[in-house]
């Protein structure tokens, strides 16, 4: 593998990484602007401290130095929708059934590692059996494994007999959803995931994408309680009625959002509701990446989805990049496929990059996705011009995560 070589590589985990990291001679994209600027970047204790003129920082003997050699430096990427317990096979739920809890936890840990080595330094895990992803998030935080920052929902707070029954914390009625949110918060969830409608992959029978699940009253109570606990809420919502209810209930991020209307996107834009369309996963399932029952439903979704995303963009709804990685045909990581789809439906190259960096950081209320003083120093060195070809960001030559320099490959 060619590319910039880190010097002063950090020692073993027990000794801890060097507190200071200097990235030299980088063409910095800050997560927002429309150009690259030449800088050295000083990072300390895992945060970006300052951006200085290129070549001006003189590193000390203890500092870790990453020589970018004129290559682009981007904020680490964010995937706003993954399932670490699944591995992208044609029927991942069946694999979890066969493996049981312990093997599933180990597989989830391995999947987490695959993300960070490919430059996906933050993920939102929106559903895991046995709350496994909450433990993986904690393990990564404690340095037991190499992984991205993980905002894990654990089990989803959703209705009995609804979408994704394999990892649901079943809650019916206003009191029950409040209790469900409190249970997930107590377990350590970093975000609350719910379902406002049925889905494509899940159950072969009895689940329709347009069918409503939690009621408006339940969604409103759930969202109110999550916000009281400082947690964002994201809802699986494909059908029009369910999306409308979720938006009115104050849900922060709509996942999928397949059947949007002008009225709904206007409401989303006014409230600042974010759309995570996950375009690539439905294409994959429609092309036969999953079970046959799901392919027929996915074909119907793909037809409407692109138009809905364009409608949302025209209304000014913030759009972020989520992959549903782990789902059929979507291995870890799959962000390159989603970035290409977002470009396909009309996002300009810089907006595609924002969707996977600053816009996602904002949507998740985390100080990630930007290279400005005070933000988390998750960084990527990328060859070529990512502002012309945003998909290239998903193939970095070096990754900085948790003060360590990782070289993909
Ligand atoms: Zn999902």
mmCIF file of C-alpha atoms and ligand atoms in Angstrom:
data_model
loop_
_atom_site.group_PDB
_atom_site.id
_atom_site.type_symbol
_atom_site.label_atom_id
_atom_site.label_comp_id
_atom_site.label_asym_id
_atom_site.label_seq_id
_atom_site.Cartn_x
_atom_site.Cartn_y
_atom_site.Cartn_z
ATOM 1 C CA UNK A 1 0.000 0.000 0.000
ATOM 2 C CA UNK A 2 1.369 3.394 -0.914
ATOM 3 C CA UNK A 3 0.463 6.698 0.645
ATOM 4 C CA UNK A 4 1.515 8.767 3.593
ATOM 5 C CA UNK A 5 3.383 6.831 6.255
ATOM 6 C CA UNK A 6 2.858 7.589 9.931
ATOM 7 C CA UNK A 7 5.980 8.012 11.992
ATOM 8 C CA UNK A 8 6.161 7.782 15.761
ATOM 9 C CA UNK A 9 3.490 5.069 15.695
ATOM 10 C CA UNK A 10 1.787 4.790 19.052
ATOM 11 C CA UNK A 11 2.871 1.980 21.326
ATOM 12 C CA UNK A 12 0.719 -0.887 22.599
ATOM 13 C CA UNK A 13 -2.703 -0.094 24.033
ATOM 14 C CA UNK A 14 -1.482 -0.375 27.626
ATOM 15 C CA UNK A 15 0.969 2.501 27.200
ATOM 16 C CA UNK A 16 -1.656 4.695 25.518
ATOM 17 C CA UNK A 17 -1.193 6.820 22.432
ATOM 18 C CA UNK A 18 0.905 9.956 22.340
ATOM 19 C CA UNK A 19 -1.274 12.881 23.462
ATOM 20 C CA UNK A 20 -0.218 15.080 20.509
ATOM 21 C CA UNK A 21 -0.645 14.319 16.833
ATOM 22 C CA UNK A 22 0.623 16.612 14.099
ATOM 23 C CA UNK A 23 -0.658 16.217 10.534
ATOM 24 C CA UNK A 24 1.715 18.006 8.192
ATOM 25 C CA UNK A 25 1.255 19.439 4.698
ATOM 26 C CA UNK A 26 -2.431 18.572 4.340
ATOM 27 C CA UNK A 27 -5.030 19.979 1.971
ATOM 28 C CA UNK A 28 -7.764 20.299 4.581
ATOM 29 C CA UNK A 29 -11.473 20.013 3.858
ATOM 30 C CA UNK A 30 -13.181 21.238 7.020
ATOM 31 C CA UNK A 31 -16.431 19.323 6.593
ATOM 32 C CA UNK A 32 -18.383 22.226 5.219
ATOM 33 C CA UNK A 33 -16.661 24.588 2.792
ATOM 34 C CA UNK A 34 -16.348 24.223 -0.944
ATOM 35 C CA UNK A 35 -12.566 24.156 -1.127
ATOM 36 C CA UNK A 36 -9.411 22.579 0.281
ATOM 37 C CA UNK A 37 -6.920 24.701 2.230
ATOM 38 C CA UNK A 38 -3.241 23.995 2.919
ATOM 39 C CA UNK A 39 -2.613 23.477 6.651
ATOM 40 C CA UNK A 40 -0.756 21.616 9.353
ATOM 41 C CA UNK A 41 -3.234 20.329 11.929
ATOM 42 C CA UNK A 42 -2.400 20.023 15.606
ATOM 43 C CA UNK A 43 -4.449 17.513 17.598
ATOM 44 C CA UNK A 44 -4.235 16.998 21.331
ATOM 45 C CA UNK A 45 -6.017 14.522 23.610
ATOM 46 C CA UNK A 46 -8.100 13.342 20.683
ATOM 47 C CA UNK A 47 -9.359 16.779 19.690
ATOM 48 C CA UNK A 48 -8.414 19.171 16.911
ATOM 49 C CA UNK A 49 -6.562 22.028 18.634
ATOM 50 C CA UNK A 50 -5.555 24.318 15.781
ATOM 51 C CA UNK A 51 -4.990 24.662 12.065
ATOM 52 C CA UNK A 52 -1.687 26.340 11.219
ATOM 53 C CA UNK A 53 0.050 27.359 7.975
ATOM 54 C CA UNK A 54 1.343 24.300 6.107
ATOM 55 C CA UNK A 55 4.815 23.287 7.229
ATOM 56 C CA UNK A 56 4.834 25.621 10.235
ATOM 57 C CA UNK A 57 4.389 23.166 13.137
ATOM 58 C CA UNK A 58 7.637 21.750 14.524
ATOM 59 C CA UNK A 59 6.721 18.427 16.141
ATOM 60 C CA UNK A 60 8.322 17.459 19.443
ATOM 61 C CA UNK A 61 10.025 14.091 20.022
ATOM 62 C CA UNK A 62 6.946 12.623 21.743
ATOM 63 C CA UNK A 63 4.513 13.715 19.056
ATOM 64 C CA UNK A 64 2.961 11.371 16.552
ATOM 65 C CA UNK A 65 3.477 12.817 13.071
ATOM 66 C CA UNK A 66 1.368 12.035 10.035
ATOM 67 C CA UNK A 67 2.924 13.409 6.846
ATOM 68 C CA UNK A 68 0.084 14.025 4.396
ATOM 69 C CA UNK A 69 2.480 15.154 1.681
ATOM 70 C CA UNK A 70 -0.072 17.420 0.004
ATOM 71 C CA UNK A 71 -2.919 14.907 0.069
ATOM 72 C CA UNK A 72 -6.463 15.811 1.119
ATOM 73 C CA UNK A 73 -7.362 15.602 4.819
ATOM 74 C CA UNK A 74 -11.039 15.037 5.618
ATOM 75 C CA UNK A 75 -13.054 14.508 8.769
ATOM 76 C CA UNK A 76 -13.719 10.824 9.486
ATOM 77 C CA UNK A 77 -16.890 9.586 7.827
ATOM 78 C CA UNK A 78 -20.179 8.933 9.602
ATOM 79 C CA UNK A 79 -22.586 6.122 8.698
ATOM 80 C CA UNK A 80 -25.913 7.056 10.259
ATOM 81 C CA UNK A 81 -27.473 3.593 10.007
ATOM 82 C CA UNK A 82 -25.746 0.244 10.546
ATOM 83 C CA UNK A 83 -26.449 -3.088 12.228
ATOM 84 C CA UNK A 84 -23.181 -4.516 13.539
ATOM 85 C CA UNK A 85 -24.809 -7.835 14.505
ATOM 86 C CA UNK A 86 -25.521 -8.555 10.839
ATOM 87 C CA UNK A 87 -22.888 -9.124 8.159
ATOM 88 C CA UNK A 88 -24.644 -8.372 4.862
ATOM 89 C CA UNK A 89 -25.533 -11.948 3.852
ATOM 90 C CA UNK A 90 -28.781 -12.813 2.091
ATOM 91 C CA UNK A 91 -30.608 -13.634 5.351
ATOM 92 C CA UNK A 92 -28.614 -12.137 8.247
ATOM 93 C CA UNK A 93 -31.403 -12.637 10.813
ATOM 94 C CA UNK A 94 -31.121 -16.410 10.269
ATOM 95 C CA UNK A 95 -27.349 -16.234 10.910
ATOM 96 C CA UNK A 96 -27.934 -14.529 14.261
ATOM 97 C CA UNK A 97 -30.494 -17.212 15.178
ATOM 98 C CA UNK A 98 -27.950 -19.897 14.419
ATOM 99 C CA UNK A 99 -25.006 -18.182 16.143
ATOM 100 C CA UNK A 100 -26.674 -17.124 19.391
ATOM 101 C CA UNK A 101 -25.566 -14.290 21.625
ATOM 102 C CA UNK A 102 -21.844 -14.849 22.148
ATOM 103 C CA UNK A 103 -20.873 -15.468 18.523
ATOM 104 C CA UNK A 104 -23.076 -12.550 17.504
ATOM 105 C CA UNK A 105 -21.209 -10.237 19.870
ATOM 106 C CA UNK A 106 -17.854 -11.360 18.477
ATOM 107 C CA UNK A 107 -19.059 -10.888 14.888
ATOM 108 C CA UNK A 108 -20.362 -7.425 15.748
ATOM 109 C CA UNK A 109 -16.959 -6.497 17.196
ATOM 110 C CA UNK A 110 -15.232 -7.643 13.992
ATOM 111 C CA UNK A 111 -17.699 -5.641 11.895
ATOM 112 C CA UNK A 112 -16.972 -2.537 13.964
ATOM 113 C CA UNK A 113 -13.266 -2.876 13.150
ATOM 114 C CA UNK A 114 -13.992 -3.057 9.422
ATOM 115 C CA UNK A 115 -15.712 0.346 9.548
ATOM 116 C CA UNK A 116 -12.950 2.282 11.230
ATOM 117 C CA UNK A 117 -10.186 0.808 9.074
ATOM 118 C CA UNK A 118 -12.079 2.061 6.004
ATOM 119 C CA UNK A 119 -12.454 5.560 7.398
ATOM 120 C CA UNK A 120 -15.934 5.279 8.905
ATOM 121 C CA UNK A 121 -15.022 6.620 12.318
ATOM 122 C CA UNK A 122 -18.570 7.093 13.665
ATOM 123 C CA UNK A 123 -21.614 4.881 13.197
ATOM 124 C CA UNK A 124 -25.154 4.880 14.539
ATOM 125 C CA UNK A 125 -26.181 1.292 15.233
ATOM 126 C CA UNK A 126 -29.953 1.210 14.922
ATOM 127 C CA UNK A 127 -30.911 -2.213 16.179
ATOM 128 C CA UNK A 128 -29.142 -5.203 17.713
ATOM 129 C CA UNK A 129 -30.290 -8.426 19.339
ATOM 130 C CA UNK A 130 -29.594 -8.584 23.080
ATOM 131 C CA UNK A 131 -28.457 -4.925 22.990
ATOM 132 C CA UNK A 132 -25.137 -6.274 21.694
ATOM 133 C CA UNK A 133 -24.166 -3.030 19.939
ATOM 134 C CA UNK A 134 -24.289 -1.133 23.247
ATOM 135 C CA UNK A 135 -21.623 -3.493 24.608
ATOM 136 C CA UNK A 136 -19.550 -3.171 21.432
ATOM 137 C CA UNK A 137 -19.776 0.621 21.722
ATOM 138 C CA UNK A 138 -18.529 0.391 25.283
ATOM 139 C CA UNK A 139 -15.737 -2.022 24.350
ATOM 140 C CA UNK A 140 -14.513 0.359 21.643
ATOM 141 C CA UNK A 141 -14.688 3.271 24.066
ATOM 142 C CA UNK A 142 -12.623 1.367 26.632
ATOM 143 C CA UNK A 143 -10.023 0.325 24.064
ATOM 144 C CA UNK A 144 -10.869 -3.401 24.177
ATOM 145 C CA UNK A 145 -11.235 -3.350 20.404
ATOM 146 C CA UNK A 146 -10.442 -1.127 17.446
ATOM 147 C CA UNK A 147 -13.716 0.384 16.359
ATOM 148 C CA UNK A 148 -15.491 3.591 15.435
ATOM 149 C CA UNK A 149 -17.426 5.777 17.828
ATOM 150 C CA UNK A 150 -20.718 3.918 18.067
ATOM 151 C CA UNK A 151 -24.046 5.460 18.982
ATOM 152 C CA UNK A 152 -25.991 2.313 19.695
ATOM 153 C CA UNK A 153 -29.740 2.067 20.106
ATOM 154 C CA UNK A 154 -29.582 -1.522 21.344
ATOM 155 C CA UNK A 155 -33.068 -2.966 21.018
ATOM 156 C CA UNK A 156 -35.634 -0.885 19.165
ATOM 157 C CA UNK A 157 -38.587 0.588 21.046
ATOM 158 C CA UNK A 158 -41.407 -0.567 18.783
ATOM 159 C CA UNK A 159 -44.748 -2.322 18.804
ATOM 160 C CA UNK A 160 -45.480 -5.985 19.398
ATOM 161 C CA UNK A 161 -45.686 -7.816 16.086
ATOM 162 C CA UNK A 162 -44.112 -4.987 14.103
ATOM 163 C CA UNK A 163 -40.920 -4.351 12.125
ATOM 164 C CA UNK A 164 -37.659 -6.096 13.102
ATOM 165 C CA UNK A 165 -39.207 -8.373 15.760
ATOM 166 C CA UNK A 166 -35.816 -10.047 16.352
ATOM 167 C CA UNK A 167 -34.392 -7.066 18.270
ATOM 168 C CA UNK A 168 -37.480 -5.266 19.489
ATOM 169 C CA UNK A 169 -38.150 -4.121 23.030
ATOM 170 C CA UNK A 170 -41.903 -4.524 22.531
ATOM 171 C CA UNK A 171 -43.877 -1.558 23.830
ATOM 172 C CA UNK A 172 -47.577 -0.941 23.342
ATOM 173 C CA UNK A 173 -49.274 2.169 24.651
ATOM 174 C CA UNK A 174 -47.992 5.490 25.902
ATOM 175 C CA UNK A 175 -46.796 4.250 29.307
ATOM 176 C CA UNK A 176 -44.994 1.303 27.761
ATOM 177 C CA UNK A 177 -43.040 3.367 25.234
ATOM 178 C CA UNK A 178 -41.932 5.734 28.003
ATOM 179 C CA UNK A 179 -40.727 2.723 29.993
ATOM 180 C CA UNK A 180 -39.020 1.335 26.869
ATOM 181 C CA UNK A 181 -37.071 4.560 26.348
ATOM 182 C CA UNK A 182 -36.025 4.563 30.008
ATOM 183 C CA UNK A 183 -34.895 0.935 29.764
ATOM 184 C CA UNK A 184 -32.753 1.595 26.697
ATOM 185 C CA UNK A 185 -31.335 4.774 28.244
ATOM 186 C CA UNK A 186 -30.447 2.889 31.438
ATOM 187 C CA UNK A 187 -28.672 0.188 29.425
ATOM 188 C CA UNK A 188 -26.523 2.878 27.806
ATOM 189 C CA UNK A 189 -28.213 3.555 24.482
ATOM 190 C CA UNK A 190 -26.780 6.567 22.636
ATOM 191 C CA UNK A 191 -29.882 7.040 20.501
ATOM 192 C CA UNK A 192 -33.455 5.717 20.504
ATOM 193 C CA UNK A 193 -34.658 3.778 17.467
ATOM 194 C CA UNK A 194 -38.319 3.191 16.812
ATOM 195 C CA UNK A 195 -40.492 2.006 13.928
ATOM 196 C CA UNK A 196 -43.406 3.996 12.547
ATOM 197 C CA UNK A 197 -44.136 1.598 9.659
ATOM 198 C CA UNK A 198 -43.375 -1.883 8.375
ATOM 199 C CA UNK A 199 -40.318 -2.624 6.270
ATOM 200 C CA UNK A 200 -38.877 -4.574 3.339
ATOM 201 C CA UNK A 201 -36.605 -7.117 5.019
ATOM 202 C CA UNK A 202 -37.950 -8.639 8.219
ATOM 203 C CA UNK A 203 -40.892 -10.961 8.012
ATOM 204 C CA UNK A 204 -41.939 -12.856 4.904
ATOM 205 C CA UNK A 205 -45.609 -12.421 5.749
ATOM 206 C CA UNK A 206 -47.692 -9.906 7.634
ATOM 207 C CA UNK A 207 -45.368 -6.919 7.174
ATOM 208 C CA UNK A 208 -46.102 -4.177 4.649
ATOM 209 C CA UNK A 209 -44.000 -1.075 4.003
ATOM 210 C CA UNK A 210 -47.047 1.218 4.081
ATOM 211 C CA UNK A 211 -48.579 -0.159 7.271
ATOM 212 C CA UNK A 212 -48.469 2.144 10.291
ATOM 213 C CA UNK A 213 -46.966 0.805 13.525
ATOM 214 C CA UNK A 214 -46.625 2.960 16.671
ATOM 215 C CA UNK A 215 -49.426 5.559 16.779
ATOM 216 C CA UNK A 216 -48.885 9.303 16.775
ATOM 217 C CA UNK A 217 -49.606 9.400 20.527
ATOM 218 C CA UNK A 218 -47.051 6.651 21.198
ATOM 219 C CA UNK A 219 -44.425 8.290 18.979
ATOM 220 C CA UNK A 220 -44.976 11.669 20.661
ATOM 221 C CA UNK A 221 -44.627 10.168 24.159
ATOM 222 C CA UNK A 222 -41.520 8.226 23.110
ATOM 223 C CA UNK A 223 -39.876 11.275 21.581
ATOM 224 C CA UNK A 224 -40.716 13.494 24.533
ATOM 225 C CA UNK A 225 -39.164 11.028 26.977
ATOM 226 C CA UNK A 226 -36.039 10.462 24.845
ATOM 227 C CA UNK A 227 -35.471 14.201 24.525
ATOM 228 C CA UNK A 228 -35.876 14.592 28.295
ATOM 229 C CA UNK A 229 -32.992 12.124 28.630
ATOM 230 C CA UNK A 230 -30.878 13.957 26.051
ATOM 231 C CA UNK A 231 -31.287 11.272 23.400
ATOM 232 C CA UNK A 232 -32.100 11.765 19.735
ATOM 233 C CA UNK A 233 -34.857 9.669 18.190
ATOM 234 C CA UNK A 234 -34.715 8.053 14.805
ATOM 235 C CA UNK A 235 -37.671 6.247 13.257
ATOM 236 C CA UNK A 236 -37.846 3.568 10.609
ATOM 237 C CA UNK A 237 -40.581 5.011 8.372
ATOM 238 C CA UNK A 238 -41.372 4.135 4.767
ATOM 239 C CA UNK A 239 -45.101 4.756 4.304
ATOM 240 C CA UNK A 240 -46.662 8.220 4.106
ATOM 241 C CA UNK A 241 -48.927 8.067 7.180
ATOM 242 C CA UNK A 242 -46.182 6.752 9.437
ATOM 243 C CA UNK A 243 -43.678 9.345 8.232
ATOM 244 C CA UNK A 244 -46.220 12.128 8.779
ATOM 245 C CA UNK A 245 -46.917 10.928 12.344
ATOM 246 C CA UNK A 246 -43.208 10.563 13.146
ATOM 247 C CA UNK A 247 -42.399 14.062 11.883
ATOM 248 C CA UNK A 248 -45.317 15.612 13.781
ATOM 249 C CA UNK A 249 -44.292 13.686 16.905
ATOM 250 C CA UNK A 250 -40.885 15.385 16.845
ATOM 251 C CA UNK A 251 -38.723 12.463 15.681
ATOM 252 C CA UNK A 252 -35.273 13.861 14.813
ATOM 253 C CA UNK A 253 -34.204 11.601 11.953
ATOM 254 C CA UNK A 254 -36.451 9.737 9.512
ATOM 255 C CA UNK A 255 -34.844 6.546 8.238
ATOM 256 C CA UNK A 256 -35.701 5.534 4.650
ATOM 257 C CA UNK A 257 -38.556 8.065 4.065
ATOM 258 C CA UNK A 258 -39.667 6.315 0.905
ATOM 259 C CA UNK A 259 -43.148 7.711 0.263
ATOM 260 C CA UNK A 260 -42.811 11.437 1.009
ATOM 261 C CA UNK A 261 -45.241 14.182 0.005
ATOM 262 C CA UNK A 262 -44.785 17.924 -0.571
ATOM 263 C CA UNK A 263 -46.676 18.589 2.666
ATOM 264 C CA UNK A 264 -44.393 16.283 4.673
ATOM 265 C CA UNK A 265 -41.124 17.645 3.281
ATOM 266 C CA UNK A 266 -42.293 21.206 3.977
ATOM 267 C CA UNK A 267 -43.027 20.193 7.579
ATOM 268 C CA UNK A 268 -39.619 18.459 7.853
ATOM 269 C CA UNK A 269 -37.798 21.509 6.522
ATOM 270 C CA UNK A 270 -39.581 23.777 8.971
ATOM 271 C CA UNK A 271 -38.854 21.550 11.970
ATOM 272 C CA UNK A 272 -35.313 20.650 10.908
ATOM 273 C CA UNK A 273 -36.197 16.952 10.661
ATOM 274 C CA UNK A 274 -33.356 15.071 8.985
ATOM 275 C CA UNK A 275 -33.716 12.421 6.264
ATOM 276 C CA UNK A 276 -31.433 9.369 6.140
ATOM 277 C CA UNK A 277 -32.726 7.768 2.940
ATOM 278 C CA UNK A 278 -30.519 4.621 2.796
ATOM 279 C CA UNK A 279 -30.911 4.373 -0.988
ATOM 280 C CA UNK A 280 -28.313 1.688 -1.674
ATOM 281 C CA UNK A 281 -29.783 -1.068 0.499
ATOM 282 C CA UNK A 282 -33.099 -1.104 -1.375
ATOM 283 C CA UNK A 283 -31.291 -1.229 -4.716
ATOM 284 C CA UNK A 284 -29.290 -4.168 -3.410
ATOM 285 C CA UNK A 285 -32.343 -6.069 -2.192
ATOM 286 C CA UNK A 286 -34.292 -5.270 -5.390
ATOM 287 C CA UNK A 287 -31.382 -6.711 -7.396
ATOM 288 C CA UNK A 288 -31.678 -10.002 -5.527
ATOM 289 C CA UNK A 289 -29.322 -9.425 -2.594
ATOM 290 C CA UNK A 290 -31.929 -10.672 -0.101
ATOM 291 C CA UNK A 291 -34.824 -13.114 0.189
ATOM 292 C CA UNK A 292 -37.369 -13.268 -2.679
ATOM 293 C CA UNK A 293 -40.260 -11.869 -0.602
ATOM 294 C CA UNK A 294 -38.152 -8.751 0.074
ATOM 295 C CA UNK A 295 -37.082 -8.237 -3.558
ATOM 296 C CA UNK A 296 -40.657 -7.542 -4.694
ATOM 297 C CA UNK A 297 -41.191 -4.972 -1.954
ATOM 298 C CA UNK A 298 -37.786 -3.362 -2.603
ATOM 299 C CA UNK A 299 -38.582 -2.910 -6.306
ATOM 300 C CA UNK A 300 -41.654 -0.868 -5.372
ATOM 301 C CA UNK A 301 -39.522 1.164 -2.931
ATOM 302 C CA UNK A 302 -36.725 1.945 -5.411
ATOM 303 C CA UNK A 303 -39.241 3.374 -7.864
ATOM 304 C CA UNK A 304 -40.581 5.961 -5.396
ATOM 305 C CA UNK A 305 -37.459 6.574 -3.338
ATOM 306 C CA UNK A 306 -35.347 8.718 -5.664
ATOM 307 C CA UNK A 307 -38.269 11.078 -6.343
ATOM 308 C CA UNK A 308 -38.900 11.444 -2.621
ATOM 309 C CA UNK A 309 -35.267 12.297 -1.894
ATOM 310 C CA UNK A 310 -35.264 14.896 -4.685
ATOM 311 C CA UNK A 311 -38.450 16.397 -3.233
ATOM 312 C CA UNK A 312 -36.832 16.573 0.209
ATOM 313 C CA UNK A 313 -33.678 18.204 -1.187
ATOM 314 C CA UNK A 314 -35.721 20.803 -3.068
ATOM 315 C CA UNK A 315 -37.569 21.661 0.164
ATOM 316 C CA UNK A 316 -34.289 22.112 2.053
ATOM 317 C CA UNK A 317 -34.505 18.987 4.247
ATOM 318 C CA UNK A 318 -31.055 17.991 5.568
ATOM 319 C CA UNK A 319 -30.043 14.644 4.036
ATOM 320 C CA UNK A 320 -27.458 12.362 5.662
ATOM 321 C CA UNK A 321 -25.698 9.178 4.591
ATOM 322 C CA UNK A 322 -26.825 5.916 6.153
ATOM 323 C CA UNK A 323 -26.344 2.460 4.671
ATOM 324 C CA UNK A 324 -28.234 -0.069 6.813
ATOM 325 C CA UNK A 325 -24.898 -1.954 6.593
ATOM 326 C CA UNK A 326 -25.292 -5.536 7.707
ATOM 327 C CA UNK A 327 -28.605 -5.851 5.828
ATOM 328 C CA UNK A 328 -28.803 -8.107 2.747
ATOM 329 C CA UNK A 329 -26.118 -7.197 0.216
ATOM 330 C CA UNK A 330 -24.659 -4.451 2.423
ATOM 331 C CA UNK A 331 -21.408 -5.606 4.080
ATOM 332 C CA UNK A 332 -19.472 -3.498 6.599
ATOM 333 C CA UNK A 333 -18.635 -0.874 5.422
ATOM 334 C CA UNK A 334 -20.924 0.081 2.523
ATOM 335 C CA UNK A 335 -20.719 3.849 2.632
ATOM 336 C CA UNK A 336 -19.165 4.144 -0.844
ATOM 337 C CA UNK A 337 -22.341 2.639 -2.355
ATOM 338 C CA UNK A 338 -24.568 5.124 -0.524
ATOM 339 C CA UNK A 339 -22.381 8.105 -1.480
ATOM 340 C CA UNK A 340 -22.686 7.058 -5.128
ATOM 341 C CA UNK A 341 -26.490 6.770 -4.783
ATOM 342 C CA UNK A 342 -26.751 10.207 -3.181
ATOM 343 C CA UNK A 343 -24.764 11.654 -6.069
ATOM 344 C CA UNK A 344 -27.062 9.805 -8.446
ATOM 345 C CA UNK A 345 -30.220 11.400 -7.059
ATOM 346 C CA UNK A 346 -28.774 14.880 -7.411
ATOM 347 C CA UNK A 347 -26.573 15.875 -4.480
ATOM 348 C CA UNK A 348 -23.498 17.799 -5.625
ATOM 349 C CA UNK A 349 -20.102 16.354 -4.645
ATOM 350 C CA UNK A 350 -19.608 18.650 -1.633
ATOM 351 C CA UNK A 351 -23.143 17.945 -0.392
ATOM 352 C CA UNK A 352 -22.451 14.218 -0.667
ATOM 353 C CA UNK A 353 -19.397 14.670 1.569
ATOM 354 C CA UNK A 354 -21.347 16.856 4.000
ATOM 355 C CA UNK A 355 -24.036 14.151 4.190
ATOM 356 C CA UNK A 356 -21.390 11.752 5.518
ATOM 357 C CA UNK A 357 -19.587 14.251 7.793
ATOM 358 C CA UNK A 358 -20.831 17.565 9.201
ATOM 359 C CA UNK A 359 -24.539 17.044 8.444
ATOM 360 C CA UNK A 360 -24.459 13.658 10.196
ATOM 361 C CA UNK A 361 -22.488 15.021 13.143
ATOM 362 C CA UNK A 362 -25.105 17.748 13.527
ATOM 363 C CA UNK A 363 -28.008 15.307 13.157
ATOM 364 C CA UNK A 364 -26.562 13.038 15.845
ATOM 365 C CA UNK A 365 -25.468 15.983 18.055
ATOM 366 C CA UNK A 366 -21.879 14.763 18.182
ATOM 367 C CA UNK A 367 -18.738 16.901 17.678
ATOM 368 C CA UNK A 368 -17.661 14.824 14.683
ATOM 369 C CA UNK A 369 -17.587 15.448 10.947
ATOM 370 C CA UNK A 370 -15.610 18.689 10.948
ATOM 371 C CA UNK A 371 -11.954 19.703 11.187
ATOM 372 C CA UNK A 372 -12.187 22.835 13.290
ATOM 373 C CA UNK A 373 -10.737 23.516 16.748
ATOM 374 C CA UNK A 374 -12.600 21.601 19.446
ATOM 375 C CA UNK A 375 -13.999 18.810 17.271
ATOM 376 C CA UNK A 376 -13.035 15.170 17.621
ATOM 377 C CA UNK A 377 -9.804 14.464 15.711
ATOM 378 C CA UNK A 378 -11.096 11.608 13.569
ATOM 379 C CA UNK A 379 -9.317 12.213 10.261
ATOM 380 C CA UNK A 380 -8.789 10.669 6.836
ATOM 381 C CA UNK A 381 -6.008 11.127 4.327
ATOM 382 C CA UNK A 382 -7.490 10.716 0.855
ATOM 383 C CA UNK A 383 -5.697 10.544 -2.494
ATOM 384 C CA UNK A 384 -7.055 12.577 -5.415
ATOM 385 C CA UNK A 385 -9.649 15.337 -5.173
ATOM 386 C CA UNK A 386 -12.585 14.238 -2.990
ATOM 387 C CA UNK A 387 -14.429 17.482 -3.779
ATOM 388 C CA UNK A 388 -14.639 16.303 -7.384
ATOM 389 C CA UNK A 389 -15.086 12.589 -6.559
ATOM 390 C CA UNK A 390 -16.682 12.226 -3.109
ATOM 391 C CA UNK A 391 -16.813 8.428 -3.300
ATOM 392 C CA UNK A 392 -12.987 8.479 -3.072
ATOM 393 C CA UNK A 393 -13.386 9.553 0.567
ATOM 394 C CA UNK A 394 -14.461 5.998 1.351
ATOM 395 C CA UNK A 395 -11.010 4.687 0.310
ATOM 396 C CA UNK A 396 -8.597 6.578 2.571
ATOM 397 C CA UNK A 397 -4.859 5.879 2.648
ATOM 398 C CA UNK A 398 -4.638 6.635 6.371
ATOM 399 C CA UNK A 399 -7.184 6.990 9.168
ATOM 400 C CA UNK A 400 -6.836 8.746 12.514
ATOM 401 C CA UNK A 401 -9.224 7.444 15.157
ATOM 402 C CA UNK A 402 -8.941 7.772 18.942
ATOM 403 C CA UNK A 403 -5.467 9.338 18.582
ATOM 404 C CA UNK A 404 -4.119 6.384 16.619
ATOM 405 C CA UNK A 405 -3.038 6.275 12.998
ATOM 406 C CA UNK A 406 -4.450 3.263 11.160
ATOM 407 C CA UNK A 407 -3.459 2.283 7.658
ATOM 408 C CA UNK A 408 -6.242 0.510 5.743
ATOM 409 C CA UNK A 409 -5.598 -2.716 3.874
HETATM 410 ZN ZN1 LIG B 1 -31.868 -0.814 9.680
#
